[in-house]
Coordinates of C-alpha atoms and ligand atoms in Angstrom, one line a residue:
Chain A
X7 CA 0.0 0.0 0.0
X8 CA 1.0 3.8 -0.5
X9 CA 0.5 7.1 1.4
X10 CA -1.2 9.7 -0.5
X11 CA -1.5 12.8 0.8
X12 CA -4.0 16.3 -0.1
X13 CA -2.0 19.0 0.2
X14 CA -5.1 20.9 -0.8
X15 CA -6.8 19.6 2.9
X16 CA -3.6 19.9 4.7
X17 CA -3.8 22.6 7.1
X18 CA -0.5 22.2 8.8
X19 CA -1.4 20.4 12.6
X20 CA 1.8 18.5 11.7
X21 CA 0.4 15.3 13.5
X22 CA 1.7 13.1 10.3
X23 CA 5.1 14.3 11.2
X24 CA 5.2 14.2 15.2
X25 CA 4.2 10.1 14.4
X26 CA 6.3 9.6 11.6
X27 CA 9.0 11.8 10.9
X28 CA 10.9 9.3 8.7
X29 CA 7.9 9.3 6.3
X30 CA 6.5 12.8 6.5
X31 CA 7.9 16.6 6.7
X32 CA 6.2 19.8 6.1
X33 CA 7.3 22.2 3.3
X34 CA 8.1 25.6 3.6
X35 CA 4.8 27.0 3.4
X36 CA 4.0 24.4 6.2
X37 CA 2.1 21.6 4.0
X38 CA 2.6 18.0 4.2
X39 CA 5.5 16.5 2.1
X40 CA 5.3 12.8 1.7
X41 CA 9.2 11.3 2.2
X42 CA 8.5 7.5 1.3
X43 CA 4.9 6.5 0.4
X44 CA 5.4 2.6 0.7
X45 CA 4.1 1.1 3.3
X46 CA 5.4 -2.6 4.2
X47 CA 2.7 -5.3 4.4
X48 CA 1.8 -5.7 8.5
X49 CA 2.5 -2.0 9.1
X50 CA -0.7 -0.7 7.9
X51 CA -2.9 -1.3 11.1
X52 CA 0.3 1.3 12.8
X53 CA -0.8 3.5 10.0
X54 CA -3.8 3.4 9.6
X55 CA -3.5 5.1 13.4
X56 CA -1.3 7.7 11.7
X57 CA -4.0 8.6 9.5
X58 CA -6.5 9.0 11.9
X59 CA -4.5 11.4 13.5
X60 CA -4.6 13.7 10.7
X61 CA -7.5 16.6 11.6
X62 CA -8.1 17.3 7.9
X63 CA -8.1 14.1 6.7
X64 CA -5.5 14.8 4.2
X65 CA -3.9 11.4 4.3
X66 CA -5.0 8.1 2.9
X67 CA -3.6 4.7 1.9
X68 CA -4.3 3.4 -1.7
X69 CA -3.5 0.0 -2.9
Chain B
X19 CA -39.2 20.3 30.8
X20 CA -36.4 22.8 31.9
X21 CA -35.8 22.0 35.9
X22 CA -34.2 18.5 35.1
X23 CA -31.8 19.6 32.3
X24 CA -28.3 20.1 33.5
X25 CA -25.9 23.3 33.1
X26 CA -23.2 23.6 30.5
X27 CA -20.2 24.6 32.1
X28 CA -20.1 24.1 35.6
X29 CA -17.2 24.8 37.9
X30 CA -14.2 22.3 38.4
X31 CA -14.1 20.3 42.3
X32 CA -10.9 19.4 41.2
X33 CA -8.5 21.3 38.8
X34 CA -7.9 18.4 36.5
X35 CA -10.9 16.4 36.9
X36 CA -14.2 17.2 34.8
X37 CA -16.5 18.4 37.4
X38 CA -18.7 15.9 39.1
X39 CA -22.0 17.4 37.5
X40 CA -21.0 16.5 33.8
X41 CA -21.6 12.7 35.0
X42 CA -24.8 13.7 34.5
X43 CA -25.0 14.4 31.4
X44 CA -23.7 10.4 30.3
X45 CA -27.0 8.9 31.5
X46 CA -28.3 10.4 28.6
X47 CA -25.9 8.9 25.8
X48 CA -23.2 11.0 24.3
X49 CA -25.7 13.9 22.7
X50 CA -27.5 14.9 25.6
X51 CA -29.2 18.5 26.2
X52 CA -27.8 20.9 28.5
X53 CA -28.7 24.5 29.3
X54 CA -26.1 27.7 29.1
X55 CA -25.9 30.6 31.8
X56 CA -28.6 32.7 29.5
X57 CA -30.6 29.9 29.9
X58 CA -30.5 28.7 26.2
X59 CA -30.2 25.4 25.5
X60 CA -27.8 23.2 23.6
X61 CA -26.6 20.2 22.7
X62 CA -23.7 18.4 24.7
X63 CA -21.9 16.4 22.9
X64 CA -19.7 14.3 25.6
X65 CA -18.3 11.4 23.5
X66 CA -15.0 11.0 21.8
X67 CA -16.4 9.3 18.4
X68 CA -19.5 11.9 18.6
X69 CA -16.7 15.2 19.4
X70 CA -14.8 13.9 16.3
X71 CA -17.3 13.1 14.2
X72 CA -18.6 17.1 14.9
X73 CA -15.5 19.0 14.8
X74 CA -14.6 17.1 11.3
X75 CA -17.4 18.3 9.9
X76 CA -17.6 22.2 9.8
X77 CA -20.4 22.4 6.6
X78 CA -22.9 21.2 9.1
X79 CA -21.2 22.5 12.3
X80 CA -20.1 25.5 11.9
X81 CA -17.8 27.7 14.1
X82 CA -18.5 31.0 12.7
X83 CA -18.7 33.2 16.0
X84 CA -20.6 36.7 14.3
X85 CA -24.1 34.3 13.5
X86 CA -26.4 34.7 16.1
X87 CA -27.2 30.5 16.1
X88 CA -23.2 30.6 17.5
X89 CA -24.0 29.5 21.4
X90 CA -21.7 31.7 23.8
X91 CA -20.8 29.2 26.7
X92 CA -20.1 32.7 28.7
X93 CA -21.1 36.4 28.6
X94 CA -17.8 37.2 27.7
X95 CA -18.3 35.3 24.3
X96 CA -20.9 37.8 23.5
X97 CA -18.4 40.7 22.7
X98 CA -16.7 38.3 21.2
X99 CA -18.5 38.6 18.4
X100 CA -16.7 41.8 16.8
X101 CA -13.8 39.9 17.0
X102 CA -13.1 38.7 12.9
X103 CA -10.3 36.1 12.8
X104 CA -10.3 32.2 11.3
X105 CA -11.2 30.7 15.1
X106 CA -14.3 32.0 14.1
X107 CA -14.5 31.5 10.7
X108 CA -15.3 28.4 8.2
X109 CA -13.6 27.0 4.9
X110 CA -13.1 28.8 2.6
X111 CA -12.4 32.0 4.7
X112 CA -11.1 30.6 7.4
X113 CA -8.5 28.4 5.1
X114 CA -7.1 31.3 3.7
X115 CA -6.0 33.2 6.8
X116 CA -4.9 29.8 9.0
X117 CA -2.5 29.0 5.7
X118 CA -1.0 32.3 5.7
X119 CA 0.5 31.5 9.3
X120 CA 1.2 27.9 8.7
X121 CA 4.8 28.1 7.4
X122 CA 5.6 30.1 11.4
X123 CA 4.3 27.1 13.3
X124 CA 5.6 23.7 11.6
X125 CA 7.0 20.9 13.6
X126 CA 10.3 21.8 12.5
X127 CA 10.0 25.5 13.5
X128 CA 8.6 24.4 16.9
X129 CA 11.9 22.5 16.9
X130 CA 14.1 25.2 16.1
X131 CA 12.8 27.3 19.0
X132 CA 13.9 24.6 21.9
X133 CA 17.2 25.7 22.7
X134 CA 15.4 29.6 23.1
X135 CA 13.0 28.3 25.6
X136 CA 15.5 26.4 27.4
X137 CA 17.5 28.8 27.9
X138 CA 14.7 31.2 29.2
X139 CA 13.4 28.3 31.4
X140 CA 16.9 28.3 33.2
X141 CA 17.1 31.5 33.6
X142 CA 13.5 31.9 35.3
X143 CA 14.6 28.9 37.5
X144 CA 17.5 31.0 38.2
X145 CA 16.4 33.9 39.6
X146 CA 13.4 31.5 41.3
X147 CA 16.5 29.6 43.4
X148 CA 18.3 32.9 44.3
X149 CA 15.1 34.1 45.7
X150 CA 14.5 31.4 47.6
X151 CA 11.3 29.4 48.7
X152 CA 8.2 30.1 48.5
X153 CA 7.8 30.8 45.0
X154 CA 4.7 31.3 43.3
X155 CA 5.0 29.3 39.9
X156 CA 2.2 30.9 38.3
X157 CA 3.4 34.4 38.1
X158 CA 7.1 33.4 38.1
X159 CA 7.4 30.1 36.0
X160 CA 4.6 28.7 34.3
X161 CA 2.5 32.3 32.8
X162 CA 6.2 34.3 31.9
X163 CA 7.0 31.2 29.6
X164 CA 4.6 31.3 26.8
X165 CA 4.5 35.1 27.3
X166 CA 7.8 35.7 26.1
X167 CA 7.9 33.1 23.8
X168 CA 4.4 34.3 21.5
X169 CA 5.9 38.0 21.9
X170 CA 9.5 36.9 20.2
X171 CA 7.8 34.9 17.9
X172 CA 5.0 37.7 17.0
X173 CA 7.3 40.9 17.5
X174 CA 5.6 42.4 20.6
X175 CA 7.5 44.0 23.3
X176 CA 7.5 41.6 26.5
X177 CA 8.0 44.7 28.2
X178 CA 4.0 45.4 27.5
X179 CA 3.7 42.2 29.0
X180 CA 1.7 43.3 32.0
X181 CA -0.7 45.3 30.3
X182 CA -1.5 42.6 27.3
X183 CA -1.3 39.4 30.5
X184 CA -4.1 41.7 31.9
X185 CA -6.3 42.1 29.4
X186 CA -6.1 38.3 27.8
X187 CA -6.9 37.5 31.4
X188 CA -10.0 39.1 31.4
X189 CA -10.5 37.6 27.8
X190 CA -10.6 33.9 28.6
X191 CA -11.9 34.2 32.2
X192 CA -15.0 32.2 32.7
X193 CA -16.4 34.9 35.2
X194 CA -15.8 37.7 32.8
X195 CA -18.9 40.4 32.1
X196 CA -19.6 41.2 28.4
X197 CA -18.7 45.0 29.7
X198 CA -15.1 43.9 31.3
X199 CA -14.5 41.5 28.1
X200 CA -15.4 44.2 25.7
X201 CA -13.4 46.2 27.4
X202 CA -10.7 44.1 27.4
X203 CA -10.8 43.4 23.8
X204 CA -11.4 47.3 23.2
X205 CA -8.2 47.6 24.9
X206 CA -5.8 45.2 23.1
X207 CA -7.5 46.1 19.9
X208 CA -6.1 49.6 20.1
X209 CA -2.6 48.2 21.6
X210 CA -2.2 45.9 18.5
X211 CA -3.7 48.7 16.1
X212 CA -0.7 51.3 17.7
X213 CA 2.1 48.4 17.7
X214 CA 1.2 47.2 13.9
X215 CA 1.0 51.0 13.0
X216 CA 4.4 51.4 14.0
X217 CA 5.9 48.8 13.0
X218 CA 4.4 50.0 9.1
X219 CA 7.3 53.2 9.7
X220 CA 9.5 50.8 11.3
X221 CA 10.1 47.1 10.6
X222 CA 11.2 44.6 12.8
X223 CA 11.9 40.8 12.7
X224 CA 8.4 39.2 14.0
X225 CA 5.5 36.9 12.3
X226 CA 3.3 40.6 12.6
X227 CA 6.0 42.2 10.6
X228 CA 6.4 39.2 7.8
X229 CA 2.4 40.0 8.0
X230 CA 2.5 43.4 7.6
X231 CA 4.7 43.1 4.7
X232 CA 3.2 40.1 2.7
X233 CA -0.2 40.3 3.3
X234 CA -1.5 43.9 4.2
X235 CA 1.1 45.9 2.1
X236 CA 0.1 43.7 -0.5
X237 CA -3.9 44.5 -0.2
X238 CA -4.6 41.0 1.2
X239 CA -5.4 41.9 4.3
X240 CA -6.7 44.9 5.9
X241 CA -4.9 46.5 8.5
X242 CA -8.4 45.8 11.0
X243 CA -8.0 42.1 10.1
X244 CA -4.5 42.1 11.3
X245 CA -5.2 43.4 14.6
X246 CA -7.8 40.6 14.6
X247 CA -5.5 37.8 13.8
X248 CA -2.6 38.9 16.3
X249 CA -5.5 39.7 18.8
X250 CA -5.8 35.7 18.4
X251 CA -2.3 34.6 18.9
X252 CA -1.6 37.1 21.0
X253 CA -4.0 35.6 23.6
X254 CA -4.4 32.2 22.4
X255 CA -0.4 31.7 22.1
X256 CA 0.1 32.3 26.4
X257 CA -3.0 32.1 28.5
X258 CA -3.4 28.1 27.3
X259 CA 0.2 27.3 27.5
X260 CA 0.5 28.9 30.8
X261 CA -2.6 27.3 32.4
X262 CA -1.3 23.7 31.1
X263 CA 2.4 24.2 32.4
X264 CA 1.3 25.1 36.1
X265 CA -1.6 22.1 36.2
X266 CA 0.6 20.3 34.8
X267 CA 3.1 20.7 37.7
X268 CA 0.2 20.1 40.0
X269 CA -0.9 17.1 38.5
X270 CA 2.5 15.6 38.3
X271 CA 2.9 16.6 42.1
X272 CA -0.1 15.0 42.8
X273 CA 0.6 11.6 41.0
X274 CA 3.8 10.7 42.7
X275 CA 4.4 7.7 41.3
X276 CA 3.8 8.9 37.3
X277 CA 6.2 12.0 38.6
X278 CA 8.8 9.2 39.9
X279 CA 8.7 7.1 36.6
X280 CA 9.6 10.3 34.6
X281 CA 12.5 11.5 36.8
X282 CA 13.9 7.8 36.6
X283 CA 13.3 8.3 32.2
X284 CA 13.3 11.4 30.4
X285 CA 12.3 10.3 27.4
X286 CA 8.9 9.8 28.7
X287 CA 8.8 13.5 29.0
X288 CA 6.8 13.7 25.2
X289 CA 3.8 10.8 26.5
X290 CA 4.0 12.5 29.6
X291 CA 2.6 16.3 28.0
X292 CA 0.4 14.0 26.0
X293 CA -1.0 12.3 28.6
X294 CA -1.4 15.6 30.8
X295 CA -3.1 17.3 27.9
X296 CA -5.7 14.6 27.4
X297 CA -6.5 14.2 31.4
X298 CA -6.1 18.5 32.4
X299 CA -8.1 19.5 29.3
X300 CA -7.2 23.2 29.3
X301 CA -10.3 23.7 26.9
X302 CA -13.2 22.0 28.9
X303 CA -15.3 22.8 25.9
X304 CA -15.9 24.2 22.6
X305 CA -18.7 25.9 20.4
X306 CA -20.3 25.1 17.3
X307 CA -23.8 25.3 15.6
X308 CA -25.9 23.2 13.2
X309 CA -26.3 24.9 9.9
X310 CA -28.4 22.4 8.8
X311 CA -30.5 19.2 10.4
X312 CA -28.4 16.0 11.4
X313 CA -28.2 13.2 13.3
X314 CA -25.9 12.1 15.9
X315 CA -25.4 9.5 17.8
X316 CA -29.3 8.9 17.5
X317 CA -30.4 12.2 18.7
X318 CA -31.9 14.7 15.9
X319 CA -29.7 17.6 15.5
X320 CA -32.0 21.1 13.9
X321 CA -30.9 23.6 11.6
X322 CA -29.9 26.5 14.3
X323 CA -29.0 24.0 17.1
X324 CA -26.3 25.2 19.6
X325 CA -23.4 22.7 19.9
X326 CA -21.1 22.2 23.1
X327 CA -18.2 19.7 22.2
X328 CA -17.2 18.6 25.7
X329 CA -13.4 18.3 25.6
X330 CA -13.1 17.0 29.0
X331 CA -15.4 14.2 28.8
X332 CA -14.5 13.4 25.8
X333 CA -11.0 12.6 26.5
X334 CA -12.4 10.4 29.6
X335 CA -14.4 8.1 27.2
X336 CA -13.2 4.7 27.8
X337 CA -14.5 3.4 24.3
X338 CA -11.0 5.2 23.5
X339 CA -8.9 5.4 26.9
X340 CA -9.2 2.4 28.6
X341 CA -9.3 3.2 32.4
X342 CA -9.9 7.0 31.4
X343 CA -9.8 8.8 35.0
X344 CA -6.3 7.0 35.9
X345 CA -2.8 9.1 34.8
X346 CA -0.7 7.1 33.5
X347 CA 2.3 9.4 31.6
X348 CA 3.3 5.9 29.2
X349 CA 0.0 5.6 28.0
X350 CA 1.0 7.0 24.4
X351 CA -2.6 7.9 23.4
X352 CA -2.1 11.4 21.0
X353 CA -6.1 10.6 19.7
X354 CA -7.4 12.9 22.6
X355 CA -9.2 16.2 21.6
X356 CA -7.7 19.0 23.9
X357 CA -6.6 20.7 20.8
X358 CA -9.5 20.0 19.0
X359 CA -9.7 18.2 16.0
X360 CA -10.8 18.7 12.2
X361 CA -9.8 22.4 10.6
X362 CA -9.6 24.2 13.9
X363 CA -7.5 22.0 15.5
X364 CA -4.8 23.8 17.4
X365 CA -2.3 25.9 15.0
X366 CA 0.0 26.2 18.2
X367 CA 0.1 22.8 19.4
X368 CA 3.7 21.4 18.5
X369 CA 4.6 25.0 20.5
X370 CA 2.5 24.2 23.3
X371 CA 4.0 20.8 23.4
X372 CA 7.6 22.1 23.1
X373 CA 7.0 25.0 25.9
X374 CA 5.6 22.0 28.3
X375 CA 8.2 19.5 28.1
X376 CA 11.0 21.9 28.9
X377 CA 9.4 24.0 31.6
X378 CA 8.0 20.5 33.4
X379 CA 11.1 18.7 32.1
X380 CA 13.8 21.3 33.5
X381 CA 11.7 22.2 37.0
X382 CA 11.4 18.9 38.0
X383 CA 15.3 18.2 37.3
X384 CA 16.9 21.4 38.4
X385 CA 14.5 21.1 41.8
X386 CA 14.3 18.0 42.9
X387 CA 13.0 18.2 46.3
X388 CA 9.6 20.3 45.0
X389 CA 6.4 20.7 46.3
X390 CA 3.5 22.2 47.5
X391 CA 3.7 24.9 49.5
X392 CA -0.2 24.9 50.7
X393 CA -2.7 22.2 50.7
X394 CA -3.9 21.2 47.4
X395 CA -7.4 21.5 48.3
X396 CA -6.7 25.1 48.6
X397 CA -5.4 26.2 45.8
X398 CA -7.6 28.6 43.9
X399 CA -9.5 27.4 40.7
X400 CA -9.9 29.3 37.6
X401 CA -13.6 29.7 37.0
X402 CA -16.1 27.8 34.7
X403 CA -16.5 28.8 31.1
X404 CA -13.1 29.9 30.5
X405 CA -9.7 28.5 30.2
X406 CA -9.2 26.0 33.0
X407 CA -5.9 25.5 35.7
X408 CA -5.6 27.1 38.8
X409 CA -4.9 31.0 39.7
X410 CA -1.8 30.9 42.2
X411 CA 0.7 27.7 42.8
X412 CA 3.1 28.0 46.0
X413 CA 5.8 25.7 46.1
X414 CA 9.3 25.2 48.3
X415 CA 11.8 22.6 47.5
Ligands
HEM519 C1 -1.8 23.8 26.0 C2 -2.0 24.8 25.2 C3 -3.1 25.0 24.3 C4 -4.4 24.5 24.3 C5 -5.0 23.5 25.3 C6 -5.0 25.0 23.1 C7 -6.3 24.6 22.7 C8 -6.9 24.9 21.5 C9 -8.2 24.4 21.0 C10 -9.1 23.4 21.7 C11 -8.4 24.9 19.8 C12 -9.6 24.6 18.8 C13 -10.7 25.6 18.9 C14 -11.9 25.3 18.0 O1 -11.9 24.2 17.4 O2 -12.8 26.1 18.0 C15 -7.3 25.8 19.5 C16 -7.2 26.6 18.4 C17 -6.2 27.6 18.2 N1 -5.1 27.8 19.0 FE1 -4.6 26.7 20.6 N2 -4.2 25.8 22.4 C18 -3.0 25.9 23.1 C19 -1.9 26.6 22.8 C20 -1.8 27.5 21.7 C21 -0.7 28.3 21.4 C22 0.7 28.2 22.1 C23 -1.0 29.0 20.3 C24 0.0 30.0 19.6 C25 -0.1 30.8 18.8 C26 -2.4 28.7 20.0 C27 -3.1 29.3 19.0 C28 -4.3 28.8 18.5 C29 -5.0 29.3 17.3 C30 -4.6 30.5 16.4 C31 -6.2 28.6 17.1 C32 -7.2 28.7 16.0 C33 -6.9 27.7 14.9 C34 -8.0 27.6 13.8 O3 -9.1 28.1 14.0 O4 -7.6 27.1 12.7 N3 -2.8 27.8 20.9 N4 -6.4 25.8 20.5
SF4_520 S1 -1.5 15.6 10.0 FE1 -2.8 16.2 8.3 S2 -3.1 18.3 8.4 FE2 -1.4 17.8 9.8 S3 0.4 18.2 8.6 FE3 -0.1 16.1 8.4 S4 -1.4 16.0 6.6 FE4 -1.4 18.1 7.2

């Protein structure tokens, strides 16, 4: 599975980063930058928490 | 019908516990009715699924603070109303403003201000040790933190900082009259309006001045709506902070075991301000209003309906804390709402996070032996319908 991520709903919490800052940063107008999309089979339920984290639901996982 | 339908908010027994009366309000599921001090009534929305579900959705519940369907919780949310700035605003219009501020409050930028706070942490311990017990940590530890960090960050003087700690005082008390808030908020209008006017002649280094030139030199923004916004984070940016880092030294106190298990590991420190900001819930509550009929949680929701989002129940549902009323600092759970959640949710929360876990982190190192310096009981509590914590703190050590 991959991360996907709106930048167009992002509004900058930074939630994505504080639980994954391997896999997420913000850019310099504070929107989410997605560093490595792939997401290893058995980590998605971990993720999937992630996600839920996000206030503006700007992040989902697609197949 | 009115005589058995409970009040919305009602005064802490405890700092950090929900008060006692809101237990009420669960016989009823977690969309029960309550009534406000002007004796309008409103629904309570006391569930964690139910809060998220609302605060995610701001077409149907809105937050836009000038409608007159926009419950106030408090008189002093009445003269609130003048008061133009994306809290109170929806998508689009609120989008717009929030992203122009985003870039000033990223993780990273939150990161990048640690070794500032630190070092103004020390020196507030500092001069707190060469004083000697008893020290009063609101005044001289947990309120001067976020003070001075919001004014470096904005470009205010921290020498206005009496005048501006004043005024946001009266702002965000819950015992606040509409004539004392409006004053209040006449006040730091016209101190923003003087301070943005001359920074126009004379530029400094703050967010206000990156503002000023970007957004209202540009046409974007009006000067007014400035005033507005830094009104915001201006009061929003210490009175929060400040309130969370001097209940959270209480709490901490109060839990000795939790406080032992962190002094053994400091890198517990980050689940530690997690887990104080979901159990204190700062925000007890927050206000929206149905712009159109819904359902929730089985109740029927009308076009026009007042919404309370009950922060501090919310965060004590045990469908998503298990054992919800114990503090436990490993408990790791960041789904809490006392930042809020969907669009609004807190702009200055990695901040707030940062200012907490040095101030507690550093206290609780560089004195070891503290603690209360008057019964617990006693300690004065800030009033309902406003930001919660306590108003004084002795300690010795
Ligand atoms: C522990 C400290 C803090 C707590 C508990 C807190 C709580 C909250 C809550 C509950 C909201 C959502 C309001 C709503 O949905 O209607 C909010 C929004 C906001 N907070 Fe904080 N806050 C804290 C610290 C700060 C700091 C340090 C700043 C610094 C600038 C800040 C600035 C704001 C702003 C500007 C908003 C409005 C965001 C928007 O509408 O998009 N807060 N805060
Ligand atoms: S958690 Fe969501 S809103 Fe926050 S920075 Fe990440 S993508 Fe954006």
């Amino acid at each position: 599975m991959r991360i996907t991520a709106d930048q167009g709903r992002c509004l900058g919490a930074g939630q994505c980063v504080l639980s994954a800052p391997d896999r997420f940063d913000q850019s310099e107008l504070g929107l989410v930058v997605v560093l490595d999309p792939e997401v290893p089979d058995g980590d998605e339920r971990r993720f999937r928490a992630i996600l839920d984290l996000c206030p503006s639901q700007a992040l989902s996982l697609e197949v | 019908m009115t005589a058995g339908i409970p009040e919305y908010p009602q005064p802490r027994g405890c700092p950090y516990h929900p008060p006692a009366g809101y237990a009420e309000y669960d016989r009823h599921g977690p969309v029960s009715r309550v009534r406000l001090y002007n004796g309008r009534q409103v629904w309570a929305v006391t569930g964690h699924a139910e809060a998220r579900r609302v605060l995610l959705d701001p077409a149907t519940y809105s937050s836009d603070r000038v409608h007159p369907h926009y419950p106030a919780l408090a008189p002093r949310f009445e003269s609130a109303r003048k008061v133009r700035n994306f809290i109170g605003m929806d998508p689009p219009e609120h989008t717009v403003q929030r992203r122009m501020l985003l870039s000033s409050f990223t993780v990273k930028k939150a990161q990048a201000l640690r070794p500032r706070i630190q070092a103004l942490v020390d020196n507030l311990i500092d001069t707190i040790e060469a004083k000697g017990p008893v020290a009063d940590l609101v005044p001289e530890f947990a309120l001067p933190v976020p003070s001075i960090v919001i004014c470096e960050l904005l470009g205010v003087p921290y020498a206005d900082h009496t005048f501006f700690e004043q005024q946001s005082r009266r702002v965000v008390t819950g015992s606040t009259s509409l004539e004392e808030s409006a004053d209040a908020f006449a006040q730091l209008s016209a101190y923003l309006d003087g301070l943005i006017g001359r920074k126009q002649q004379d530029p400094g280094d703050g967010l206000l001045d990156t503002l000023i030139a970007e957004q209202v030199e540009t046409g974007v923004l009006t000067r007014r709506e400035l005033v507005d916004i830094a009104l915001l984070l201006l009061v929003a940016g210490h009175e929060t902070t400040a309130s969370a880092i001097a209940l959270g030294v209480l709490t901490l106190l109060e839990h000795p075991d939790q406080l032992a298990a962190l002094r053994a590991d400091a890198s517990l420190l980050p689940t530690a301000v997690e887990e104080l900001l979901r159990f204190m819930a700062i925000a007890d509550g927050i206000a929206r209003f149905a712009t159109a009929d819904a359902e929730l949680a089985g109740q029927r929701i009308r076009a026009g309906d007042g919404i309370v989002v009950v922060i501090s129940t919310a965060n004590r549902d045990d469908a998503a804390f298990p054992g919800p009323a114990d503090f436990e600092i490993e408990r790791g759970a960041r789904n809490h709402v006392s930042f809020g959640h969907g669009v609004h949710q807190c702009i200055g929360q990695n901040l707030a996070r940062a200012e907490m876990e040095i101030a507690l982190g550093t206290l609780f190192r560089r004195l070891p032996g503290l603690r209360l310096a008057r019964d617990s009981g006693e300690l004065p509590i800030k009033e309902a319908g406003g930001v919660q914590g306590i108003w004084e703190l002795p300690v010795t050590w």
